[in-house]
PDB file of C-alpha atoms in Angstrom:
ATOM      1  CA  UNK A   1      -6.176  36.868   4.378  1.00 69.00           C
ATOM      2  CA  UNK A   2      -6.202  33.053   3.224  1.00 81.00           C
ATOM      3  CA  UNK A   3      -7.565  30.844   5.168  1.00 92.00           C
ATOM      4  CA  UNK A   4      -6.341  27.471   6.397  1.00 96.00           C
ATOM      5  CA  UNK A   5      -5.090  25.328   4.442  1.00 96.00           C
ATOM      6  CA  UNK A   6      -5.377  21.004   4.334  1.00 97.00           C
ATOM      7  CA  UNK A   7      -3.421  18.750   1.393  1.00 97.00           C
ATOM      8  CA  UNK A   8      -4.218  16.622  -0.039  1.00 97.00           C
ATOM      9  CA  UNK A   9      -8.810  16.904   0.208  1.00 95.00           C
ATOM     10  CA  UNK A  10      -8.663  13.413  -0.945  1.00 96.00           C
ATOM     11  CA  UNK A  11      -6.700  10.026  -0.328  1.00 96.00           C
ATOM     12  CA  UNK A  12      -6.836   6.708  -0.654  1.00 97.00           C
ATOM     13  CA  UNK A  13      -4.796   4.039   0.726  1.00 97.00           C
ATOM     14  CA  UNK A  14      -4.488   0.609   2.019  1.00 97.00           C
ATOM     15  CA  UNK A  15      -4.004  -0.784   4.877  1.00 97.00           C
ATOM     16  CA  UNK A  16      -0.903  -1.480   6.817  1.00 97.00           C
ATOM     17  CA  UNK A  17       0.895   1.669   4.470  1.00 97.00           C
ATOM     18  CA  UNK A  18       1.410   5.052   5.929  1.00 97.00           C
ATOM     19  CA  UNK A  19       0.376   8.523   5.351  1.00 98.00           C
ATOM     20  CA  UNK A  20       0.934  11.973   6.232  1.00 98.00           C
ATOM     21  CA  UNK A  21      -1.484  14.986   5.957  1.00 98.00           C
ATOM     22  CA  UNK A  22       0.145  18.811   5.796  1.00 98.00           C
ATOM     23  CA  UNK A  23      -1.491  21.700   7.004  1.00 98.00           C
ATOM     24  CA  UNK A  24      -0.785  25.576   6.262  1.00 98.00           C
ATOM     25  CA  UNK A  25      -2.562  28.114   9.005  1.00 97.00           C
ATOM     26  CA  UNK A  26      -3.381  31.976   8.864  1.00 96.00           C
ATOM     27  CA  UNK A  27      -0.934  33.681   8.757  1.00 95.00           C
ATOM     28  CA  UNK A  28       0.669  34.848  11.614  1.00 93.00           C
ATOM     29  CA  UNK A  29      -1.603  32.091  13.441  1.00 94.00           C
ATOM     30  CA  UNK A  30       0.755  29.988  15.717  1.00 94.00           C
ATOM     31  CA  UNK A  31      -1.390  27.140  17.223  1.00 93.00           C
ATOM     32  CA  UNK A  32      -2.679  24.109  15.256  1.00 95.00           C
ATOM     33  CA  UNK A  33      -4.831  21.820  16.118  1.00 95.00           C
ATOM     34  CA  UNK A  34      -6.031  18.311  14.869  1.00 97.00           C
ATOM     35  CA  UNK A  35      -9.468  16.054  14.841  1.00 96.00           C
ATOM     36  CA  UNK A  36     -10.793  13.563  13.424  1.00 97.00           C
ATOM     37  CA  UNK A  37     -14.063  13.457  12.534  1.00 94.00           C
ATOM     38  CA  UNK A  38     -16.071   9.876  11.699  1.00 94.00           C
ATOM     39  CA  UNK A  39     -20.139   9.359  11.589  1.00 90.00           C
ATOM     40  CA  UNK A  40     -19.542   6.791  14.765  1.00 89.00           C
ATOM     41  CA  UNK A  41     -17.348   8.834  17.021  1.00 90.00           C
ATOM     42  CA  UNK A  42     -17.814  12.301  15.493  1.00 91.00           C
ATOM     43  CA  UNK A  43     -15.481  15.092  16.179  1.00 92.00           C
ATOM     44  CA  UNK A  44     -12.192  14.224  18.513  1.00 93.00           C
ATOM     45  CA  UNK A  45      -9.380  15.863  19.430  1.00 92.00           C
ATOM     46  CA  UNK A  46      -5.952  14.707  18.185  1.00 95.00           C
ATOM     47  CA  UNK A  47      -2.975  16.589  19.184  1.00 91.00           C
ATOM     48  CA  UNK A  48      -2.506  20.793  19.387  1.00 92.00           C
ATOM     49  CA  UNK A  49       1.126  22.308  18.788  1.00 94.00           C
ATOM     50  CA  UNK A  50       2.438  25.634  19.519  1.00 93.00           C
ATOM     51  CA  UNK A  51       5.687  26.676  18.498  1.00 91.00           C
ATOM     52  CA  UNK A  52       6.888  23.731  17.728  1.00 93.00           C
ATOM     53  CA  UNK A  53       5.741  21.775  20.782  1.00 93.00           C
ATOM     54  CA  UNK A  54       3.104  19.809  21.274  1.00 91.00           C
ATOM     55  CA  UNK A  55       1.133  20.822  24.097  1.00 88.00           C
ATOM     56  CA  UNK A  56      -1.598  18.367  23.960  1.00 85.00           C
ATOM     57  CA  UNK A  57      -2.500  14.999  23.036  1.00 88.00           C
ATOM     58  CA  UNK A  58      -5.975  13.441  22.621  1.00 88.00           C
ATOM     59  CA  UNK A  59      -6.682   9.470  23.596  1.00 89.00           C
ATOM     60  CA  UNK A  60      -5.061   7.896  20.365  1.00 95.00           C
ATOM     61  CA  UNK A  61      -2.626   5.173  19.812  1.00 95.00           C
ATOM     62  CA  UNK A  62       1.062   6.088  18.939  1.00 95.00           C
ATOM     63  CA  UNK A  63       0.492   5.183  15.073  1.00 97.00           C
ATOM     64  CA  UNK A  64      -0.828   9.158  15.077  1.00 97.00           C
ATOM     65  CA  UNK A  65       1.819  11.406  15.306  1.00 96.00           C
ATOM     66  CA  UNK A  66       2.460  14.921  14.082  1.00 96.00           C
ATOM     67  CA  UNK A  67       4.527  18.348  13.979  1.00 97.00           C
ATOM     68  CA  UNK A  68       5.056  21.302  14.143  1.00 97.00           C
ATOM     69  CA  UNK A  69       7.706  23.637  11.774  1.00 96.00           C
ATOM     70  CA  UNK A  70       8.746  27.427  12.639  1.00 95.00           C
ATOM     71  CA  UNK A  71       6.488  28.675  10.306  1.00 94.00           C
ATOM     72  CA  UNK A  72       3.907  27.295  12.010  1.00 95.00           C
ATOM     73  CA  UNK A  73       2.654  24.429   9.255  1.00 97.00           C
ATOM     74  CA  UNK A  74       2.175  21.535  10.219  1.00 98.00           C
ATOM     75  CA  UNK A  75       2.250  17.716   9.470  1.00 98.00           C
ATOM     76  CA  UNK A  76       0.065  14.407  10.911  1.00 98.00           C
ATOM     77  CA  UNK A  77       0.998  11.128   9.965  1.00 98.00           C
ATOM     78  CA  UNK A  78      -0.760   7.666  10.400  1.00 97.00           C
ATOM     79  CA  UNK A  79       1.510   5.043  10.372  1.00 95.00           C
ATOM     80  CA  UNK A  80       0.418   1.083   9.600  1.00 96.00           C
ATOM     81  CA  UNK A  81      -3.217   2.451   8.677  1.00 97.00           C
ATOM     82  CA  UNK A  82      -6.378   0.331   9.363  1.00 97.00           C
ATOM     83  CA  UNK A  83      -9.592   0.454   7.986  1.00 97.00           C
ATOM     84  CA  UNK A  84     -10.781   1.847  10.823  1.00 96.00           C
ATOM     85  CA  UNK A  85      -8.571   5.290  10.397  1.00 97.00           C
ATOM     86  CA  UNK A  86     -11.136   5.959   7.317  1.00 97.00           C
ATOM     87  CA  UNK A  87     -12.286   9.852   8.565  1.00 97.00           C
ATOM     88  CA  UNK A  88     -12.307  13.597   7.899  1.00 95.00           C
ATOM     89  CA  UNK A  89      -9.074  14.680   9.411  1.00 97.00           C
ATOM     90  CA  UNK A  90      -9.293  18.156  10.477  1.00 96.00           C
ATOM     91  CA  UNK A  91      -6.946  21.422  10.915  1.00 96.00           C
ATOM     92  CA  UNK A  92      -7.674  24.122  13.169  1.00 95.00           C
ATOM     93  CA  UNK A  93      -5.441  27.011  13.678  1.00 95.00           C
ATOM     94  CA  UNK A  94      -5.496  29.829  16.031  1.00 92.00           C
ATOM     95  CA  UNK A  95      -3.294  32.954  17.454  1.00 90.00           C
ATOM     96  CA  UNK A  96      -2.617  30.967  20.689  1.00 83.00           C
ATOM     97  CA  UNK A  97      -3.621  28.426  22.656  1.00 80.00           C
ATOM     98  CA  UNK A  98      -6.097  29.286  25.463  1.00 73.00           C
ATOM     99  CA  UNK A  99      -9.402  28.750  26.529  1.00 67.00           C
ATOM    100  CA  UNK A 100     -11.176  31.282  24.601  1.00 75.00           C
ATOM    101  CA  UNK A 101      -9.278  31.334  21.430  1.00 82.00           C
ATOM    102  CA  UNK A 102     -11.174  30.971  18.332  1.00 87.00           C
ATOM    103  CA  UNK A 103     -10.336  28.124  15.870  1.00 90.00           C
ATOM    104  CA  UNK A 104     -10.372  28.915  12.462  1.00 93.00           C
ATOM    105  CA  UNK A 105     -10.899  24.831  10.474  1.00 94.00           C
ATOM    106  CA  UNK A 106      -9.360  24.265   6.971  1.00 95.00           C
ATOM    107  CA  UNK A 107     -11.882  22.071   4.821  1.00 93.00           C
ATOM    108  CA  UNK A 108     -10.073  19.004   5.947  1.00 94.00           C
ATOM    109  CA  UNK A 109      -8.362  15.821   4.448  1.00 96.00           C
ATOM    110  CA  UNK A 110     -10.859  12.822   3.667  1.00 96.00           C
ATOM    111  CA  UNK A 111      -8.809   9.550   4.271  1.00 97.00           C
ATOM    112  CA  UNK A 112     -10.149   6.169   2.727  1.00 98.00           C
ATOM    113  CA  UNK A 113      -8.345   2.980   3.758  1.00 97.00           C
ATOM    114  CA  UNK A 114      -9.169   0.094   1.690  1.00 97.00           C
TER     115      UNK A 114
ATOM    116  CA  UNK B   1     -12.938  17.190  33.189  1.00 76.00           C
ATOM    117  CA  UNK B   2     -15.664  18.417  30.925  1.00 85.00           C
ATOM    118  CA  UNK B   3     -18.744  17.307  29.223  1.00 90.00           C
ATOM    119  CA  UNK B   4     -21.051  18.455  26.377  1.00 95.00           C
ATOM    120  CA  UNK B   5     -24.711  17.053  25.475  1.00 96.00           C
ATOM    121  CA  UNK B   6     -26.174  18.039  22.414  1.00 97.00           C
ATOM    122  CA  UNK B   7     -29.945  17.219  23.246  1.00 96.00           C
ATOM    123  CA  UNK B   8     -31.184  16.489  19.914  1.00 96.00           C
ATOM    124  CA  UNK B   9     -29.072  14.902  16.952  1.00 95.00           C
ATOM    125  CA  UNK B  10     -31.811  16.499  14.464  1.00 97.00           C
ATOM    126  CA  UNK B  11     -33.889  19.204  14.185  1.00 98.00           C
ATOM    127  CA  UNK B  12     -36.356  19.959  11.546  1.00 98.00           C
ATOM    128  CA  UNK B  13     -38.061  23.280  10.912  1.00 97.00           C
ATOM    129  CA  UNK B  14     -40.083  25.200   8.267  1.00 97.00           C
ATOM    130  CA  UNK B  15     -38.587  28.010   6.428  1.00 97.00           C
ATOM    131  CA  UNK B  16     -39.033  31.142   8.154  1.00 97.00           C
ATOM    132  CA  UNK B  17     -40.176  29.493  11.793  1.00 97.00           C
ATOM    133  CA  UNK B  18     -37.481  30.117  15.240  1.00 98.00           C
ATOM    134  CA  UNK B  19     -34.365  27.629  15.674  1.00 98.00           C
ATOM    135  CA  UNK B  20     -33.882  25.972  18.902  1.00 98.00           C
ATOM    136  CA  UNK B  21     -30.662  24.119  19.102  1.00 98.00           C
ATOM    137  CA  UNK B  22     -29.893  22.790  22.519  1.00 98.00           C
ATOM    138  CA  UNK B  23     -26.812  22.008  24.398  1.00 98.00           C
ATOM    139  CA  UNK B  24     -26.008  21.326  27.991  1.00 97.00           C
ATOM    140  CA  UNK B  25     -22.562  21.364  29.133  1.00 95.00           C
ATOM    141  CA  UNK B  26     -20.368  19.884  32.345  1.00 91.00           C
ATOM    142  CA  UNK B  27     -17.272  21.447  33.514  1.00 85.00           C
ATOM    143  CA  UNK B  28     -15.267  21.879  36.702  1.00 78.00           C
ATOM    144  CA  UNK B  29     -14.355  25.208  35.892  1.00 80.00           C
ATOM    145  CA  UNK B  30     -14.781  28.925  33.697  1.00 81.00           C
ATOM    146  CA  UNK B  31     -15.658  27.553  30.848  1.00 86.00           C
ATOM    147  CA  UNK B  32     -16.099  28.877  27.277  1.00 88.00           C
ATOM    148  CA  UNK B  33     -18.362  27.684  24.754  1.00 92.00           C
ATOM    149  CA  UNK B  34     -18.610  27.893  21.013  1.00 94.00           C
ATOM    150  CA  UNK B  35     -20.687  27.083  18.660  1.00 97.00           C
ATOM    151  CA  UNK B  36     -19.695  25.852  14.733  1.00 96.00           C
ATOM    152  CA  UNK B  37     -21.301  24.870  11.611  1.00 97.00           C
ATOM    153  CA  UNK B  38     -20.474  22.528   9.197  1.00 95.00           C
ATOM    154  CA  UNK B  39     -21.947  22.464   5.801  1.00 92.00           C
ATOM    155  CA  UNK B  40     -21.451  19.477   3.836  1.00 86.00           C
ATOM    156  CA  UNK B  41     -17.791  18.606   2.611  1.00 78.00           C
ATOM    157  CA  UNK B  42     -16.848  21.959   4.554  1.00 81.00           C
ATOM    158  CA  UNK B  43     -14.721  22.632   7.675  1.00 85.00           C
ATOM    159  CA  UNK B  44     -16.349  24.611  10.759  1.00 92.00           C
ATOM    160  CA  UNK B  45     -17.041  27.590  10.920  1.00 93.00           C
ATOM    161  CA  UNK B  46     -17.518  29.527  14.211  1.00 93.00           C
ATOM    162  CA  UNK B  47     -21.113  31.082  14.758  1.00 96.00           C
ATOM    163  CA  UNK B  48     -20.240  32.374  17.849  1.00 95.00           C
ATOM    164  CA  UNK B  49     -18.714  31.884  21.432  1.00 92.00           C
ATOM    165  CA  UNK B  50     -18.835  32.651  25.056  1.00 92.00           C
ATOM    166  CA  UNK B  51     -15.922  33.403  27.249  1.00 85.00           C
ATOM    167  CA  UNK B  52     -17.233  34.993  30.476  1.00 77.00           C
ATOM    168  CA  UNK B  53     -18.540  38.844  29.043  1.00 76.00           C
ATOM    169  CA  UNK B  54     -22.277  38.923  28.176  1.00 83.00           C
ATOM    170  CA  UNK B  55     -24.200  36.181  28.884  1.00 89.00           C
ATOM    171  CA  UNK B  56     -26.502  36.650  25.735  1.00 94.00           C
ATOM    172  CA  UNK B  57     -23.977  36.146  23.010  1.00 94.00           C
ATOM    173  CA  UNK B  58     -24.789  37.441  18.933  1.00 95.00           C
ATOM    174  CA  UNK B  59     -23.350  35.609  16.618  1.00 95.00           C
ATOM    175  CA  UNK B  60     -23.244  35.552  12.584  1.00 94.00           C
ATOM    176  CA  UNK B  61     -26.086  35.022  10.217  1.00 94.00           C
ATOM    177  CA  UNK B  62     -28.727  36.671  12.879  1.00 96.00           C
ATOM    178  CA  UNK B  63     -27.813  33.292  15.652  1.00 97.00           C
ATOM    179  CA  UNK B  64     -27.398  34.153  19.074  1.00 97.00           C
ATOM    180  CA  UNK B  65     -26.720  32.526  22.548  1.00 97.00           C
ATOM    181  CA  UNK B  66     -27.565  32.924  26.360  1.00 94.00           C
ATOM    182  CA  UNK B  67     -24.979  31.494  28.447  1.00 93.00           C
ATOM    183  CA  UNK B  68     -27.230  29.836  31.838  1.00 93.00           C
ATOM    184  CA  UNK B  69     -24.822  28.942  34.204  1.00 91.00           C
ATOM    185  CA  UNK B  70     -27.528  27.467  37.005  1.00 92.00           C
ATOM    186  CA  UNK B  71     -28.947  25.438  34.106  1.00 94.00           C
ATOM    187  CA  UNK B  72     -25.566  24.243  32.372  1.00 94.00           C
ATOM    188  CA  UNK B  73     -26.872  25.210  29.191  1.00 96.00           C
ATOM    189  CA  UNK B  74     -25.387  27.250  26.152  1.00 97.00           C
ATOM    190  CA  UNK B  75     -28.625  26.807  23.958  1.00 98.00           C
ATOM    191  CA  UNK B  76     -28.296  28.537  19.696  1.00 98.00           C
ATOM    192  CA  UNK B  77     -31.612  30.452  18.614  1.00 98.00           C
ATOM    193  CA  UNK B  78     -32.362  31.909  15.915  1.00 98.00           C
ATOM    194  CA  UNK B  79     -35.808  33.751  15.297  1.00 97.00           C
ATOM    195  CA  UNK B  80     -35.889  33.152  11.627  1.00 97.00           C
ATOM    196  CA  UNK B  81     -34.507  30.023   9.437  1.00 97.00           C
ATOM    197  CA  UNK B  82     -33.462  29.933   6.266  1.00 96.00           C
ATOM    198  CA  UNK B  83     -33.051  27.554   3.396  1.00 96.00           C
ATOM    199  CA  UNK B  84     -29.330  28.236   3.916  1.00 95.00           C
ATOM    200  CA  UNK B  85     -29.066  27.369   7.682  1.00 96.00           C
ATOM    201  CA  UNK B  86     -29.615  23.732   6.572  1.00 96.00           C
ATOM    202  CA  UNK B  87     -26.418  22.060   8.150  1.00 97.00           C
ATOM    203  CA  UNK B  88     -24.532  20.413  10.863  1.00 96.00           C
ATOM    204  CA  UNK B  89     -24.069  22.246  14.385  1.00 98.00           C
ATOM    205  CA  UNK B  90     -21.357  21.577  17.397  1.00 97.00           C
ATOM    206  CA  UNK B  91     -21.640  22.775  20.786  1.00 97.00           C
ATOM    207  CA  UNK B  92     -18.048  23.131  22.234  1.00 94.00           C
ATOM    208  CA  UNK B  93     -16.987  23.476  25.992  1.00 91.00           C
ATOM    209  CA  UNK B  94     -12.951  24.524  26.641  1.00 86.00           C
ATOM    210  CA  UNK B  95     -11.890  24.938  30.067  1.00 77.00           C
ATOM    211  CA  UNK B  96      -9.092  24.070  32.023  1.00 71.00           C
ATOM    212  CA  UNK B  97      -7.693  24.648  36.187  1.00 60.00           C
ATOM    213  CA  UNK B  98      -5.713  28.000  36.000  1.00 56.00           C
ATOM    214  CA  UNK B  99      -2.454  27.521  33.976  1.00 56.00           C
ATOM    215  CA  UNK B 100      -3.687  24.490  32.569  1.00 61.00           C
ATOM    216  CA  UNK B 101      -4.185  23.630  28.956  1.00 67.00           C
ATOM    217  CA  UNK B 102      -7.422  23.935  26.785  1.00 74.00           C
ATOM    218  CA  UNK B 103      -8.585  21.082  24.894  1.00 80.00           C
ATOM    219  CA  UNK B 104     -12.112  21.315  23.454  1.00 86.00           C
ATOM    220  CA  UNK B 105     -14.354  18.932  23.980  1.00 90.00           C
ATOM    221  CA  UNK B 106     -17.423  18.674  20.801  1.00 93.00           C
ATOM    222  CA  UNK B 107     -20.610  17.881  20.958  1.00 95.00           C
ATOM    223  CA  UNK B 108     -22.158  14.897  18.904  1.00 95.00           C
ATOM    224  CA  UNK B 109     -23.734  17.361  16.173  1.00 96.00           C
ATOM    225  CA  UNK B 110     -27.332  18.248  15.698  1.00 97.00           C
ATOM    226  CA  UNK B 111     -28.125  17.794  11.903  1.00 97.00           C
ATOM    227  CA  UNK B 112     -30.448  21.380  11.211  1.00 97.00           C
ATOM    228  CA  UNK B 113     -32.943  20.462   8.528  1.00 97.00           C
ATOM    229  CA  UNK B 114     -35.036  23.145   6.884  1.00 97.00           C
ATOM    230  CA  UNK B 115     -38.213  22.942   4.858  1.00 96.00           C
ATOM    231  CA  UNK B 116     -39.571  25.104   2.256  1.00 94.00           C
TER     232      UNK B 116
END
């Protein structure tokens, strides 16, 4: 079974422009999750979806912003970047949400705003 | 709300010598706790994780945890290292009121160094 999935690995951009990062779960996996993950503030949570919802949101300003299609993919997208969004942004997917669900990561998307 | 504490941000050991990687943990209710790896320019990977069965939890790669609830700890052991165990390590606490959503909290890292 493939695993997850994260396009691009590798960006650059500059500031002020926007991007927006796709990721593909396991199959037949219907939560996805999102982190970023910088040397200064390590590994936080962004936002989870589940069937097309989003069920939870971690403490980050409305330029981060995502979905969720019916087959489960997803999408994130930074709008007016700064240099400060530079980070490893991660996918996680799982079967369901819940507290003891395993999260399977993709390799993640390595963002560098110039 | 919930907490974790990863007690040491690096840990250096000799090839073949026990792993100790320690983690304390603060949360209002059940939680469950994983543990990941991260080799470099890699996503996580999940060693292993708790969710209220045994308290003594086996995990890949010969790692295994004890789950001490009076101590608040959730500490990864493993009796043997190996050249390959050389990587990053997250402690992760989920828990939530009944009915109420999980969002994992990570720990800082501990950075696993191993010497030949």
């Amino acid at each position: 079974k493939a695993g997850v999935t994260q396009t691009p690995r590798y960006l650059i951009k500059t500031r002020g422009q926007q991007v927006t990062l796709s990721c593909s779960p396991i199959s037949g996996h219907r939560s996805v999750s999102w982190y970023q993950q910088t040397p200064g503030q390590g590994l936080q949570f962004l936002f989870e979806y589940f069937s097309e919802t989003q069920r939870n949101k971690g403490n980050f300003p409305g330029r981060f912003s995502g979905r969720q299609f019916s087959n489960s993919r997803s999408e994130m997208n930074v709008s007016t970047l700064e240099l400060g969004d530079s980070a490893l942004y991660l996918c996680a997917s799982s079967l369901s949400p819940g507290r003891g669900e395993t999260q399977y990561f993709g390799p993640g998307t390595r963002l560098l705003v110039l | 709300a919930q907490s974790v504490t990863q007690l040491d941000s690096h840990v250096s050991v000799s090839e073949g010598t026990p792993v100790l990687l320690r983690c304390n943990y603060s949360s209002s209710y059940s939680p469950s706790l994983f543990w990941y790896v991260q080799h470099p320019n890699k996503g996580l990977q999940l060693l292993l994780k708790y969710t209220s069965a045994a308290t003594l939890v086996k995990g890949i790669n010969g790692f295994e945890a004890e789950f001490k609830k009076s101590e608040t700890s959730f500490h990864l052991t493993k009796p043997s290292a190996h050249m390959s165990d050389a990587a990053e390590y997250f402690c992760v606490v989920s828990s939530s009121p009944s009915g109420g959503s999980y969002i994992p909290t990570f720990g800082r890292g501990t950075s696993l160094i191993v010497h030949p």
